[in-house]
CSV table of C-alpha atoms (C1' of nucleotides) in Angstrom, one decimal:
chain,number,residue,atom,x,y,z
A,927,MET,CA,2.2,44.9,12.6
A,928,ALA,CA,0.0,42.7,14.8
A,929,VAL,CA,0.7,39.0,15.0
A,930,THR,CA,-2.7,38.3,13.5
A,931,ASP,CA,-2.0,40.5,10.5
A,932,GLU,CA,1.3,38.8,10.1
A,933,ALA,CA,-0.4,35.5,10.1
A,934,ILE,CA,-2.8,36.6,7.4
A,935,GLU,CA,0.1,37.7,5.3
A,936,LYS,CA,2.0,34.5,5.9
A,937,ILE,CA,-1.0,32.3,5.0
A,938,LYS,CA,-1.6,34.4,1.9
A,939,GLY,CA,2.1,34.0,1.1
A,940,MET,CA,1.9,30.3,1.4
A,941,ILE,CA,-1.0,30.2,-1.1
A,942,VAL,CA,0.4,32.7,-3.5
A,943,SER,CA,3.8,31.0,-3.5
A,944,GLY,CA,2.2,27.7,-4.3
A,945,ALA,CA,3.2,26.0,-1.0
A,946,LEU,CA,-0.6,25.6,-0.4
A,947,ARG,CA,-2.7,24.8,-3.4
A,948,PRO,CA,-6.4,25.1,-3.9
A,949,GLY,CA,-8.1,22.2,-2.1
A,950,ASP,CA,-5.1,21.6,0.2
A,951,ARG,CA,-5.7,21.2,3.9
A,952,LEU,CA,-3.9,23.4,6.4
A,953,PRO,CA,-2.1,22.0,9.4
A,954,LYS,CA,-4.4,21.8,12.3
A,955,GLU,CA,-4.9,25.0,14.3
A,956,SER,CA,-2.4,24.1,17.1
A,957,GLU,CA,0.3,23.1,14.7
A,958,LEU,CA,-0.1,26.0,12.4
A,959,ALA,CA,-0.2,28.4,15.4
A,960,ALA,CA,3.1,26.9,16.6
A,961,ASP,CA,4.6,27.1,13.1
A,962,LEU,CA,3.7,30.8,12.7
A,963,GLY,CA,4.6,31.6,16.3
A,964,LEU,CA,1.4,32.8,17.8
A,965,SER,CA,-1.5,31.5,19.8
A,966,ARG,CA,-4.4,29.6,18.6
A,967,ASN,CA,-6.8,32.4,19.4
A,968,SER,CA,-4.9,34.9,17.3
A,969,LEU,CA,-4.5,32.4,14.5
A,970,ARG,CA,-8.2,31.8,14.5
A,971,GLU,CA,-8.8,35.5,13.9
A,972,ALA,CA,-6.6,35.3,10.8
A,973,VAL,CA,-8.3,32.2,9.6
A,974,ARG,CA,-11.7,33.7,10.2
A,975,ALA,CA,-10.8,36.8,8.2
A,976,LEU,CA,-9.6,34.8,5.3
A,977,SER,CA,-12.6,32.6,5.5
A,978,LEU,CA,-14.9,35.6,5.2
A,979,ILE,CA,-13.4,36.5,1.9
A,980,ARG,CA,-13.6,32.9,0.8
A,981,ILE,CA,-9.9,32.2,0.7
A,982,LEU,CA,-10.2,29.4,3.3
A,983,ASP,CA,-13.0,27.0,4.1
A,984,VAL,CA,-13.1,25.8,7.7
A,985,ARG,CA,-15.1,22.6,8.5
A,986,GLN,CA,-15.7,21.8,12.1
A,987,GLY,CA,-14.5,18.3,13.0
A,988,ASP,CA,-12.6,18.0,9.7
A,989,GLY,CA,-10.1,20.7,9.0
A,990,THR,CA,-9.3,23.9,7.3
A,991,TYR,CA,-8.9,23.9,3.5
A,992,VAL,CA,-7.9,26.3,0.8
A,993,THR,CA,-10.9,27.0,-1.4
A,994,SER,CA,-10.8,26.5,-5.2
A,995,LEU,CA,-9.9,30.2,-5.4
A,996,ASP,CA,-12.3,30.5,-8.3
A,997,PRO,CA,-12.7,34.2,-9.3
A,998,GLN,CA,-16.3,33.6,-8.8
A,999,LEU,CA,-15.9,32.5,-5.2
A,1000,LEU,CA,-13.5,35.3,-4.3
A,1001,LEU,CA,-15.4,38.1,-5.9
A,1002,GLU,CA,-18.5,36.8,-4.1
A,1003,ALA,CA,-17.1,38.8,-1.2
A,1004,LEU,CA,-17.6,41.9,-3.3
A,1005,SER,CA,-21.4,41.6,-2.8
A,1006,PHE,CA,-20.8,41.6,0.9
A,1007,VAL,CA,-18.9,44.9,0.6
A,1008,VAL,CA,-21.5,46.3,-1.7
A,1009,ASP,CA,-24.2,45.6,0.8
A,1010,PHE,CA,-22.9,48.4,2.9
A,1011,HIS,CA,-23.8,51.0,0.3
A,1012,ARG,CA,-27.2,52.5,0.0
A,1013,ASP,CA,-28.9,55.0,-2.1
A,1014,ASP,CA,-26.0,57.5,-2.2
A,1015,THR,CA,-23.6,55.4,-4.2
A,1016,VAL,CA,-26.0,53.1,-6.0
A,1017,LEU,CA,-25.8,55.3,-9.0
A,1018,GLU,CA,-22.1,54.8,-9.3
A,1019,PHE,CA,-22.4,51.1,-9.1
A,1020,LEU,CA,-25.2,51.2,-11.7
A,1021,ALA,CA,-22.9,53.3,-13.9
A,1022,VAL,CA,-20.2,50.7,-13.8
A,1023,ARG,CA,-22.8,48.0,-14.5
A,1024,ARG,CA,-23.9,50.0,-17.4
A,1025,ILE,CA,-20.4,49.8,-18.8
A,1026,LEU,CA,-19.9,46.1,-18.2
A,1027,GLU,CA,-23.2,44.5,-18.9
A,1028,PRO,CA,-23.5,45.6,-22.5
A,1029,ALA,CA,-20.0,44.5,-23.2
A,1030,ALA,CA,-20.6,41.2,-21.6
A,1031,THR,CA,-23.8,40.8,-23.5
A,1032,ALA,CA,-22.0,41.5,-26.8
A,1033,MET,CA,-19.3,39.0,-25.9
A,1034,ALA,CA,-22.0,36.4,-25.3
A,1035,ALA,CA,-23.6,37.0,-28.6
A,1036,THR,CA,-20.7,35.4,-30.5
A,1037,ARG,CA,-20.3,32.4,-28.3
A,1038,ILE,CA,-23.6,31.5,-26.7
A,1039,ASP,CA,-24.9,28.1,-27.5
A,1040,GLU,CA,-28.3,26.8,-28.5
A,1041,ALA,CA,-29.0,25.0,-25.2
A,1042,ARG,CA,-28.4,28.2,-23.3
A,1043,LEU,CA,-30.6,30.2,-25.6
A,1044,ASP,CA,-33.4,27.7,-25.2
A,1045,THR,CA,-33.1,27.8,-21.5
A,1046,LEU,CA,-33.3,31.6,-21.5
A,1047,ALA,CA,-36.3,31.5,-23.7
A,1048,ALA,CA,-38.1,28.9,-21.6
A,1049,GLN,CA,-37.3,31.0,-18.6
A,1050,LEU,CA,-39.0,34.1,-20.1
A,1051,ASP,CA,-41.9,32.0,-21.2
A,1052,ALA,CA,-42.4,30.6,-17.7
A,1053,LEU,CA,-42.7,34.1,-16.3
A,1054,GLY,CA,-45.9,34.8,-18.0
A,1055,ALA,CA,-47.3,38.2,-19.0
A,1056,ALA,CA,-48.1,39.7,-15.7
A,1057,PRO,CA,-45.6,38.6,-13.1
A,1058,SER,CA,-45.3,40.1,-9.6
A,1059,VAL,CA,-42.6,42.5,-9.1
A,1060,GLU,CA,-40.6,40.1,-7.0
A,1061,GLU,CA,-40.9,37.4,-9.7
A,1062,LEU,CA,-39.8,39.8,-12.4
A,1063,VAL,CA,-36.7,41.0,-10.5
A,1064,ALA,CA,-35.7,37.4,-9.7
A,1065,SER,CA,-36.2,36.5,-13.4
A,1066,ASP,CA,-34.2,39.5,-14.4
A,1067,LEU,CA,-31.3,38.5,-12.3
A,1068,GLU,CA,-31.4,35.0,-13.6
A,1069,PHE,CA,-31.7,36.2,-17.2
A,1070,HIS,CA,-28.7,38.4,-17.1
A,1071,ARG,CA,-26.6,36.0,-15.1
A,1072,GLY,CA,-27.3,33.4,-17.7
A,1073,ILE,CA,-26.1,35.7,-20.5
A,1074,VAL,CA,-23.1,36.9,-18.7
A,1075,GLN,CA,-22.0,33.4,-18.0
A,1076,SER,CA,-21.9,32.9,-21.7
A,1077,SER,CA,-19.4,35.7,-22.1
A,1078,GLY,CA,-16.8,33.2,-21.1
A,1079,ASN,CA,-15.1,35.5,-18.6
A,1080,SER,CA,-15.6,34.3,-15.1
A,1081,VAL,CA,-14.1,37.5,-13.6
A,1082,LEU,CA,-16.6,39.6,-15.6
A,1083,CYS,CA,-19.3,37.3,-14.5
A,1084,SER,CA,-18.6,37.5,-10.8
A,1085,LEU,CA,-18.1,41.2,-10.9
A,1086,LEU,CA,-21.5,41.8,-12.5
A,1087,ASP,CA,-23.0,39.4,-10.0
A,1088,GLY,CA,-21.7,41.4,-7.2
A,1089,LEU,CA,-22.8,44.7,-8.8
A,1090,SER,CA,-26.3,43.4,-9.4
A,1091,GLY,CA,-27.1,43.1,-5.7
A,1092,PRO,CA,-27.5,46.8,-4.9
A,1093,THR,CA,-29.2,47.6,-8.1
A,1094,THR,CA,-31.8,44.9,-7.4
A,1095,ARG,CA,-33.3,47.0,-4.7
A,1096,ALA,CA,-33.6,49.9,-7.2
A,1097,ARG,CA,-35.4,47.6,-9.6
A,1098,VAL,CA,-37.9,46.6,-7.0
A,1099,TRP,CA,-38.7,50.2,-6.1
A,1100,ARG,CA,-39.1,51.0,-9.8
A,1101,GLY,CA,-41.4,48.1,-10.4
A,1102,LEU,CA,-43.5,49.2,-7.5
A,1103,THR,CA,-43.8,52.8,-8.7
A,1104,GLN,CA,-43.6,52.8,-12.4
A,1105,GLU,CA,-46.5,51.3,-14.2
A,1106,ASP,CA,-45.0,50.3,-17.5
A,1107,ALA,CA,-41.7,49.1,-16.1
A,1108,VAL,CA,-42.8,45.5,-16.1
A,1109,SER,CA,-43.9,45.3,-19.7
A,1110,ARG,CA,-41.0,47.3,-20.8
A,1111,THR,CA,-38.5,45.0,-19.1
A,1112,LEU,CA,-40.2,41.9,-20.6
A,1113,HIS,CA,-40.0,43.5,-24.0
A,1114,GLU,CA,-36.3,44.4,-23.6
A,1115,HIS,CA,-35.5,40.9,-22.5
A,1116,ARG,CA,-37.1,39.5,-25.6
A,1117,ALA,CA,-35.1,41.9,-27.7
A,1118,ILE,CA,-31.9,40.9,-26.1
A,1119,LEU,CA,-32.6,37.3,-26.5
A,1120,ALA,CA,-33.4,37.8,-30.2
A,1121,ALA,CA,-30.2,39.6,-30.8
A,1122,LEU,CA,-28.2,36.9,-29.1
A,1123,ARG,CA,-30.0,34.2,-31.2
A,1124,ASP,CA,-29.0,36.2,-34.3
A,1125,GLY,CA,-25.4,36.4,-33.1
A,1126,ASP,CA,-25.7,40.2,-33.5
A,1127,ALA,CA,-23.3,41.5,-31.0
A,1128,GLU,CA,-24.0,45.2,-31.7
A,1129,ALA,CA,-27.7,44.8,-31.3
A,1130,ALA,CA,-27.3,42.8,-28.1
A,1131,ARG,CA,-25.0,45.5,-26.8
A,1132,SER,CA,-27.4,48.3,-27.6
A,1133,TRP,CA,-30.4,46.5,-26.1
A,1134,ALA,CA,-28.5,45.8,-22.9
A,1135,THR,CA,-27.4,49.4,-22.7
A,1136,VAL,CA,-31.0,50.6,-23.2
A,1137,HIS,CA,-32.1,48.1,-20.6
A,1138,ILE,CA,-29.8,49.4,-17.9
A,1139,ALA,CA,-30.0,53.0,-18.9
A,1140,SER,CA,-33.7,53.0,-18.4
A,1141,VAL,CA,-33.3,51.9,-14.8
A,1142,GLU,CA,-30.5,54.4,-14.3
A,1143,GLN,CA,-32.5,57.3,-15.7
A,1144,TRP,CA,-35.5,56.5,-13.6
A,1145,LEU,CA,-33.3,56.2,-10.5
A,1146,ARG,CA,-31.6,59.5,-11.2
A,1147,SER,CA,-34.9,61.3,-11.6
A,1148,THR,CA,-36.1,59.9,-8.3
A,1149,LEU,CA,-33.3,60.6,-6.0
B,838,MET,CA,-24.5,29.2,12.0
B,839,ALA,CA,-21.5,29.8,14.2
B,840,VAL,CA,-21.7,32.6,16.8
B,841,THR,CA,-18.9,34.5,15.1
B,842,ASP,CA,-20.8,34.5,11.8
B,843,GLU,CA,-23.9,35.7,13.7
B,844,ALA,CA,-21.8,38.4,15.2
B,845,ILE,CA,-20.6,39.5,11.7
B,846,GLU,CA,-24.1,39.6,10.5
B,847,LYS,CA,-25.3,41.5,13.5
B,848,ILE,CA,-22.6,44.1,13.2
B,849,LYS,CA,-23.2,44.4,9.5
B,850,GLY,CA,-26.9,44.8,10.3
B,851,MET,CA,-26.2,47.6,12.7
B,852,ILE,CA,-24.3,49.5,10.1
B,853,VAL,CA,-26.6,48.9,7.2
B,854,SER,CA,-29.6,49.8,9.3
B,855,GLY,CA,-28.0,53.0,10.3
B,856,ALA,CA,-27.7,52.2,14.0
B,857,LEU,CA,-24.0,52.6,13.5
B,858,ARG,CA,-22.9,55.3,11.1
B,859,PRO,CA,-19.5,55.9,9.4
B,860,GLY,CA,-17.1,57.1,12.0
B,861,ASP,CA,-19.1,55.9,14.9
B,862,ARG,CA,-17.3,54.1,17.7
B,863,LEU,CA,-18.4,50.6,18.7
B,864,PRO,CA,-19.0,49.7,22.4
B,865,LYS,CA,-15.9,48.2,23.9
B,866,GLU,CA,-15.1,44.6,23.3
B,867,SER,CA,-16.4,43.3,26.5
B,868,GLU,CA,-19.7,45.2,26.3
B,869,LEU,CA,-20.3,44.4,22.7
B,870,ALA,CA,-19.6,40.8,23.4
B,871,ALA,CA,-22.1,40.8,26.2
B,872,ASP,CA,-24.7,42.5,24.1
B,873,LEU,CA,-24.3,40.0,21.2
B,874,GLY,CA,-24.2,37.1,23.6
B,875,LEU,CA,-20.7,35.7,22.9
B,876,SER,CA,-17.2,35.7,24.3
B,877,ARG,CA,-14.7,38.4,23.6
B,878,ASN,CA,-12.5,35.9,21.7
B,879,SER,CA,-15.3,35.0,19.3
B,880,LEU,CA,-16.2,38.7,18.9
B,881,ARG,CA,-12.7,39.5,18.1
B,882,GLU,CA,-12.7,37.0,15.2
B,883,ALA,CA,-15.8,38.8,13.8
B,884,VAL,CA,-14.2,42.3,14.3
B,885,ARG,CA,-11.0,41.1,12.7
B,886,ALA,CA,-12.8,39.8,9.7
B,887,LEU,CA,-14.7,43.0,9.2
B,888,SER,CA,-11.5,44.9,9.7
B,889,LEU,CA,-9.8,43.0,6.9
B,890,ILE,CA,-12.3,44.2,4.4
B,891,ARG,CA,-12.1,47.7,5.8
B,892,ILE,CA,-15.6,47.8,7.4
B,893,LEU,CA,-14.2,48.4,10.8
B,894,ASP,CA,-11.0,50.2,12.0
B,895,VAL,CA,-9.6,49.1,15.3
B,896,ARG,CA,-7.1,51.3,17.1
B,897,GLN,CA,-5.4,49.8,20.1
B,898,GLY,CA,-5.8,51.8,23.2
B,899,ASP,CA,-8.6,53.9,21.6
B,900,GLY,CA,-11.5,51.9,20.3
B,901,THR,CA,-13.1,50.3,17.3
B,902,TYR,CA,-14.7,52.5,14.7
B,903,VAL,CA,-16.8,52.2,11.6
B,904,THR,CA,-14.8,53.3,8.7
B,905,SER,CA,-15.9,56.0,6.2
B,906,LEU,CA,-17.3,53.1,4.1
B,907,ASP,CA,-16.0,55.0,1.0
B,908,PRO,CA,-16.3,52.7,-2.0
B,909,GLN,CA,-12.6,53.4,-2.5
B,910,LEU,CA,-11.8,52.0,0.9
B,911,LEU,CA,-14.0,49.0,0.6
B,912,LEU,CA,-12.9,48.0,-2.9
B,913,GLU,CA,-9.4,48.3,-1.7
B,914,ALA,CA,-10.0,44.8,-0.4
B,915,LEU,CA,-10.5,43.8,-4.0
B,916,SER,CA,-6.8,44.0,-4.7
B,917,PHE,CA,-6.2,41.7,-1.8
B,918,VAL,CA,-8.4,39.1,-3.3
B,919,VAL,CA,-7.0,39.7,-6.8
B,920,ASP,CA,-3.5,39.0,-5.4
B,921,PHE,CA,-4.5,35.3,-5.1
B,922,HIS,CA,-4.8,35.0,-8.9
B,923,ARG,CA,-1.8,34.4,-11.1
B,924,ASP,CA,-1.1,33.9,-14.7
B,925,ASP,CA,-4.1,31.7,-15.4
B,926,THR,CA,-6.8,34.3,-14.8
B,927,VAL,CA,-4.8,37.4,-15.5
B,928,LEU,CA,-6.2,37.5,-19.0
B,929,GLU,CA,-9.7,37.6,-17.7
B,930,PHE,CA,-8.9,40.5,-15.4
B,931,LEU,CA,-7.2,42.3,-18.3
B,932,ALA,CA,-10.3,41.7,-20.4
B,933,VAL,CA,-12.5,43.4,-17.8
B,934,ARG,CA,-10.0,46.3,-17.6
B,935,ARG,CA,-10.2,46.6,-21.3
B,936,ILE,CA,-13.9,47.2,-21.0
B,937,LEU,CA,-13.7,49.6,-18.1
B,938,GLU,CA,-10.7,51.7,-18.8
B,939,PRO,CA,-11.7,53.0,-22.2
B,940,ALA,CA,-15.1,53.9,-20.8
B,941,ALA,CA,-13.6,55.7,-17.9
B,942,THR,CA,-11.2,57.5,-20.1
B,943,ALA,CA,-14.1,58.6,-22.3
B,944,MET,CA,-16.0,59.8,-19.3
B,945,ALA,CA,-13.0,61.8,-18.2
B,946,ALA,CA,-12.7,63.5,-21.5
B,947,THR,CA,-15.8,65.6,-20.9
B,948,ARG,CA,-15.1,66.6,-17.3
B,949,ILE,CA,-11.4,66.7,-16.7
B,950,ASP,CA,-10.1,70.1,-15.7
B,951,GLU,CA,-7.1,72.1,-16.8
B,952,ALA,CA,-5.1,71.6,-13.6
B,953,ARG,CA,-5.3,67.8,-13.9
B,954,LEU,CA,-4.3,67.9,-17.6
B,955,ASP,CA,-1.3,70.0,-16.7
B,956,THR,CA,-0.4,67.6,-13.9
B,957,LEU,CA,-0.6,64.6,-16.3
B,958,ALA,CA,1.5,66.4,-18.9
B,959,ALA,CA,4.1,67.4,-16.3
B,960,GLN,CA,4.2,63.8,-15.2
B,961,LEU,CA,4.9,62.5,-18.7
B,962,ASP,CA,7.5,65.1,-19.2
B,963,ALA,CA,9.3,64.2,-16.0
B,964,LEU,CA,9.6,60.6,-17.2
B,965,GLY,CA,12.0,61.5,-20.0
B,966,ALA,CA,12.5,59.6,-23.2
B,967,ALA,CA,14.2,56.4,-21.9
B,968,PRO,CA,12.9,55.5,-18.5
B,969,SER,CA,13.6,52.2,-16.8
B,970,VAL,CA,10.9,49.6,-17.0
B,971,GLU,CA,10.0,50.0,-13.4
B,972,GLU,CA,9.7,53.8,-13.8
B,973,LEU,CA,7.6,53.4,-16.8
B,974,VAL,CA,5.2,51.0,-15.1
B,975,ALA,CA,4.9,53.2,-12.1
B,976,SER,CA,4.2,56.2,-14.3
B,977,ASP,CA,1.7,54.2,-16.3
B,978,LEU,CA,-0.2,53.4,-13.1
B,979,GLU,CA,-0.2,57.0,-12.0
B,980,PHE,CA,-1.2,58.3,-15.4
B,981,HIS,CA,-4.2,56.0,-15.7
B,982,ARG,CA,-5.2,56.5,-12.1
B,983,GLY,CA,-5.2,60.3,-12.6
B,984,ILE,CA,-7.4,60.0,-15.6
B,985,VAL,CA,-9.9,57.5,-14.1
B,986,GLN,CA,-10.2,59.8,-11.0
B,987,SER,CA,-11.5,62.4,-13.4
B,988,SER,CA,-14.3,60.1,-14.6
B,989,GLY,CA,-16.1,61.2,-11.5
B,990,ASN,CA,-17.1,57.7,-10.5
B,991,SER,CA,-15.3,56.6,-7.4
B,992,VAL,CA,-16.6,53.0,-7.7
B,993,LEU,CA,-15.2,52.8,-11.2
B,994,CYS,CA,-12.0,54.3,-10.0
B,995,SER,CA,-11.5,51.8,-7.2
B,996,LEU,CA,-12.4,48.9,-9.3
B,997,LEU,CA,-9.8,49.8,-11.9
B,998,ASP,CA,-7.3,50.4,-9.2
B,999,GLY,CA,-7.9,46.9,-7.9
B,1000,LEU,CA,-7.7,45.4,-11.4
B,1001,SER,CA,-4.5,47.1,-12.3
B,1002,GLY,CA,-2.5,45.2,-9.7
B,1003,PRO,CA,-2.3,41.9,-11.5
B,1004,THR,CA,-1.8,43.4,-14.9
B,1005,THR,CA,1.1,45.4,-13.6
B,1006,ARG,CA,3.2,42.3,-13.5
B,1007,ALA,CA,2.3,41.6,-17.1
B,1008,ARG,CA,3.4,45.0,-18.1
B,1009,VAL,CA,6.7,44.5,-16.4
B,1010,TRP,CA,7.4,41.3,-18.3
B,1011,ARG,CA,6.4,42.9,-21.5
B,1012,GLY,CA,8.7,45.8,-20.9
B,1013,LEU,CA,11.5,43.4,-20.3
B,1014,THR,CA,10.9,41.3,-23.4
B,1015,GLN,CA,9.5,43.6,-26.0
B,1016,GLU,CA,11.9,46.2,-27.4
B,1017,ASP,CA,9.5,48.8,-28.6
B,1018,ALA,CA,7.0,48.5,-25.8
B,1019,VAL,CA,8.5,51.5,-24.0
B,1020,SER,CA,8.3,54.0,-26.8
B,1021,ARG,CA,5.0,52.7,-27.9
B,1022,THR,CA,3.5,53.2,-24.4
B,1023,LEU,CA,4.9,56.7,-24.2
B,1024,HIS,CA,3.4,57.5,-27.6
B,1025,GLU,CA,0.0,56.2,-26.6
B,1026,HIS,CA,0.0,58.1,-23.3
B,1027,ARG,CA,0.7,61.3,-25.3
B,1028,ALA,CA,-2.2,60.5,-27.6
B,1029,ILE,CA,-4.6,59.8,-24.8
B,1030,LEU,CA,-3.6,63.1,-23.1
B,1031,ALA,CA,-4.1,65.0,-26.4
B,1032,ALA,CA,-7.5,63.5,-26.8
B,1033,LEU,CA,-8.5,64.5,-23.3
B,1034,ARG,CA,-7.3,68.0,-23.8
B,1035,ASP,CA,-9.4,68.2,-26.9
B,1036,GLY,CA,-12.4,66.9,-25.0
B,1037,ASP,CA,-12.7,64.2,-27.6
B,1038,ALA,CA,-14.3,61.3,-25.8
B,1039,GLU,CA,-14.3,59.0,-28.7
B,1040,ALA,CA,-10.6,59.5,-29.5
B,1041,ALA,CA,-9.8,59.1,-25.9
B,1042,ARG,CA,-11.7,55.9,-25.7
B,1043,SER,CA,-10.1,54.5,-28.8
B,1044,TRP,CA,-6.6,55.3,-27.7
B,1045,ALA,CA,-7.3,53.7,-24.3
B,1046,THR,CA,-8.6,50.6,-26.0
B,1047,VAL,CA,-5.5,50.4,-28.2
B,1048,HIS,CA,-3.3,50.9,-25.2
B,1049,ILE,CA,-4.7,48.0,-23.3
B,1050,ALA,CA,-5.3,45.8,-26.2
B,1051,SER,CA,-1.7,45.8,-27.1
B,1052,VAL,CA,-0.8,44.5,-23.7
B,1053,GLU,CA,-3.5,41.9,-23.9
B,1054,GLN,CA,-2.4,40.8,-27.4
B,1055,TRP,CA,1.2,40.5,-26.3
B,1056,LEU,CA,0.2,38.5,-23.2
B,1057,ARG,CA,-2.1,36.2,-25.1
B,1058,SER,CA,0.6,35.4,-27.6
B,1059,THR,CA,3.1,34.7,-24.8
B,1060,LEU,CA,1.1,32.4,-22.5
C,1327,DA,C1',-0.4,79.4,28.3
C,1328,DG,C1',2.2,75.5,27.0
C,1329,DC,C1',4.7,71.2,27.9
C,1330,DG,C1',5.2,66.8,29.9
C,1331,DC,C1',3.9,63.2,33.3
C,1332,DC,C1',0.7,59.6,34.5
C,1333,DG,C1',-3.4,57.0,35.2
C,1334,DA,C1',-7.5,55.2,33.0
C,1335,DT,C1',-9.2,53.0,29.1
C,1336,DA,C1',-9.4,49.7,25.4
C,1337,DC,C1',-7.4,46.7,22.4
C,1338,DC,C1',-3.6,42.7,22.0
C,1339,DT,C1',-2.0,38.2,23.1
C,1340,DC,C1',-1.9,34.2,25.3
C,1341,DC,C1',-3.3,30.0,28.0
C,1342,DG,C1',-6.0,26.1,29.3
C,1343,DA,C1',-10.4,23.8,29.4
C,1344,DT,C1',-14.8,22.2,27.7
C,1345,DG,C1',-18.2,21.6,23.9
C,1346,DT,C1',-19.4,19.8,19.4
C,1347,DA,C1',-19.3,18.2,14.6
C,1348,DT,C1',-17.1,15.0,11.4
C,1349,DC,C1',-14.7,10.9,9.9
C,1350,DG,C1',-13.3,6.3,9.8
C,1351,DG,C1',-12.7,1.9,11.8
C,1352,DC,C1',-15.0,-1.7,14.3
C,1353,DT,C1',-18.7,-4.6,15.7
C,1354,DC,C1',-22.8,-7.0,15.1
C,1355,DA,C1',-26.8,-8.5,12.8
C,1356,DT,C1',-28.4,-10.1,8.4
D,1103,DA,C1',-19.6,-11.6,3.1
D,1104,DT,C1',-22.0,-7.4,3.5
D,1105,DG,C1',-24.3,-3.6,5.3
D,1106,DA,C1',-25.9,-0.6,9.0
D,1107,DG,C1',-24.9,1.5,13.2
D,1108,DC,C1',-21.9,2.4,17.1
D,1109,DC,C1',-17.9,4.7,19.0
D,1110,DG,C1',-13.6,6.7,19.6
D,1111,DA,C1',-10.1,9.9,17.6
D,1112,DT,C1',-9.6,14.2,15.6
D,1113,DA,C1',-10.2,19.1,14.8
D,1114,DC,C1',-12.7,23.1,15.0
D,1115,DA,C1',-15.9,26.1,18.4
D,1116,DT,C1',-16.4,28.7,22.3
D,1117,DC,C1',-15.4,30.3,26.6
D,1118,DG,C1',-13.3,33.0,30.7
D,1119,DG,C1',-9.5,35.0,32.7
D,1120,DA,C1',-4.7,37.0,33.1
D,1121,DG,C1',-1.0,40.0,31.7
D,1122,DG,C1',0.8,43.3,28.1
D,1123,DT,C1',0.8,47.5,25.4
D,1124,DA,C1',-0.7,51.6,22.9
D,1125,DT,C1',-3.6,55.7,23.2
D,1126,DC,C1',-5.9,59.6,25.2
D,1127,DG,C1',-6.9,63.2,28.2
D,1128,DG,C1',-6.5,65.3,32.7
D,1129,DC,C1',-3.3,67.3,36.0
D,1130,DG,C1',0.6,69.6,37.6
D,1131,DC,C1',4.7,72.0,36.6
D,1132,DT,C1',7.3,75.5,34.2
DNA sequence: AGCGCCGATACCTCCGATGTATCGGCTCAT
DNA sequence: ATGAGCCGATACATCGGAGGTATCGGCGCT
C-alpha cells in the first residue's frame, strides 16, 4: 500500500479511536509527516483527500482541524459523488428517494412543531401562484428539506439532501415541458402541509409518494 | 479557491461534460498539470482526492483512468465515511436501513429468480443450526445483500451495503448478549426466504421490517 | 509460435525553497 | 486605560526537480 494510503488509514484510525476528537487540531504538517514517517507532500495528498470528504478542515495560516463529523457534513460528499451520474441512473436515485422521502415525511408528521409549519406555509405563500420554473424548483427543495429536517434523523436528512441534487435537474426539465406540472406541484405541497398540520402520518406519506411518483412516472416516459 | 480545488473541479467537469468518459485515460501527470496550470504536486493532491472516492483509478507505471463510475463503486466511499460514526449515530443509520431494507426486499419479491432463491436457501442450510456469532453475522450480511441485489436497483443496493457496516457491530454485540437472538434471526431469514419464493411482496416487507426492528429495539434499550 | 529480457513510460516519494493567509502580541494615538 | 492598526511568527500553499519503482510492450531467443 502506498504511503499516502497508509497515512489516510492512520489519520482515520486516530479519529475513530478517539485520539483525535471533532474540532481537534492536528499537529502541523511537518510534525505529522515526521510522526507518520512520510514526506510533507505525500501527507498533503492524504489530508487533501480527507478534506474533500469533509473529515478534515484545513485553514491556511491557522492549522488543520477535525470537522464536527456531523452526518450532515460527511454525507454532503454524497452529492459530489452523485453529480457524476446523469440520465442513465437518475431513475435509480429517484426510486431510492421515493422510498425515503415518504417515510421521512411520515416521521415528520408526528413531531413537527408549529413554528416549522408556519415557516413552511409562509414559504409556499411567498411563492405566489405562477412562479418561474427555477423559483418553483428552489422552493420545492427548501420545502422538502424543511420537512425532512423535522423527521429528527440527521442521517436520513443528509441522504435525501444528497439524492435531491440529481433529481433537481429532472424537475427543471419537467417544469419546462409539462404544462400542468407547476400547478400540480403547488397543490401537492399544500396537501402535504395540511397532512402534517393534522399530524396525519399516513396522509403525509401518501401525498409525498404521489408527489415523487409523478416526477418518476414523467421521467420514465420521457427517457 | 485553491489551485488544487480548482483542479478537482476541472477534472470533475471534464468527466461530467463527457470530455472524459468512464475507462478513459487521463493525460500523464506532467501534461495534465501543465494544461490545468499548476504543479505536479498540487495536481497529485487533486488526483488523490478523486481517487479516494473512486472517481479516478491510478495505476503506477501505467496511467490514471476514469473508473466505471458505477453507482456501486462510488457509493462504496460511503462506507468509508460511515466508519467515522460510532454508537451515537448508529441508531440513525439503523433507522434509515429500516426504511430501505423492507422496501428493497419487497421489490425483490416480484423479480427474484429461482437460481438466486436456491442460492440463498443453500446458504442458510450451510450455516447449520448453531453457528457462531461471527458466522451468523457474516451469513446475515450475505443473505441481505443477495436479496437487495435482486431488487434491481444498484443505487439502493450500494446504499444498503454502506449502511450495513455500522449496524454489523451492533448485531455482533446483540448476538453476544442476547440468548435467543441467533435462533430468532435464523427463523426470520427462513420466513423472508419463504415470502420471496411465494412472490409475496407484502409478507417479505413485513418480515424484513420485523427483522431490523428487533435489532433496533434491542439496541435502543441497551444504549 | 511462445517465452523471457529490457527499455520506455508513468506514477511514487522525497527534498528544499518561496509565497500567502491567519493569528496574536505590541505599539501608538486617543 | 482603551482601542485601532502594525508586524512578526506560524502554518498552510505552491512550486520545480531528482531519484525510485511498477507496468507495459517490443524484441530477440528458443
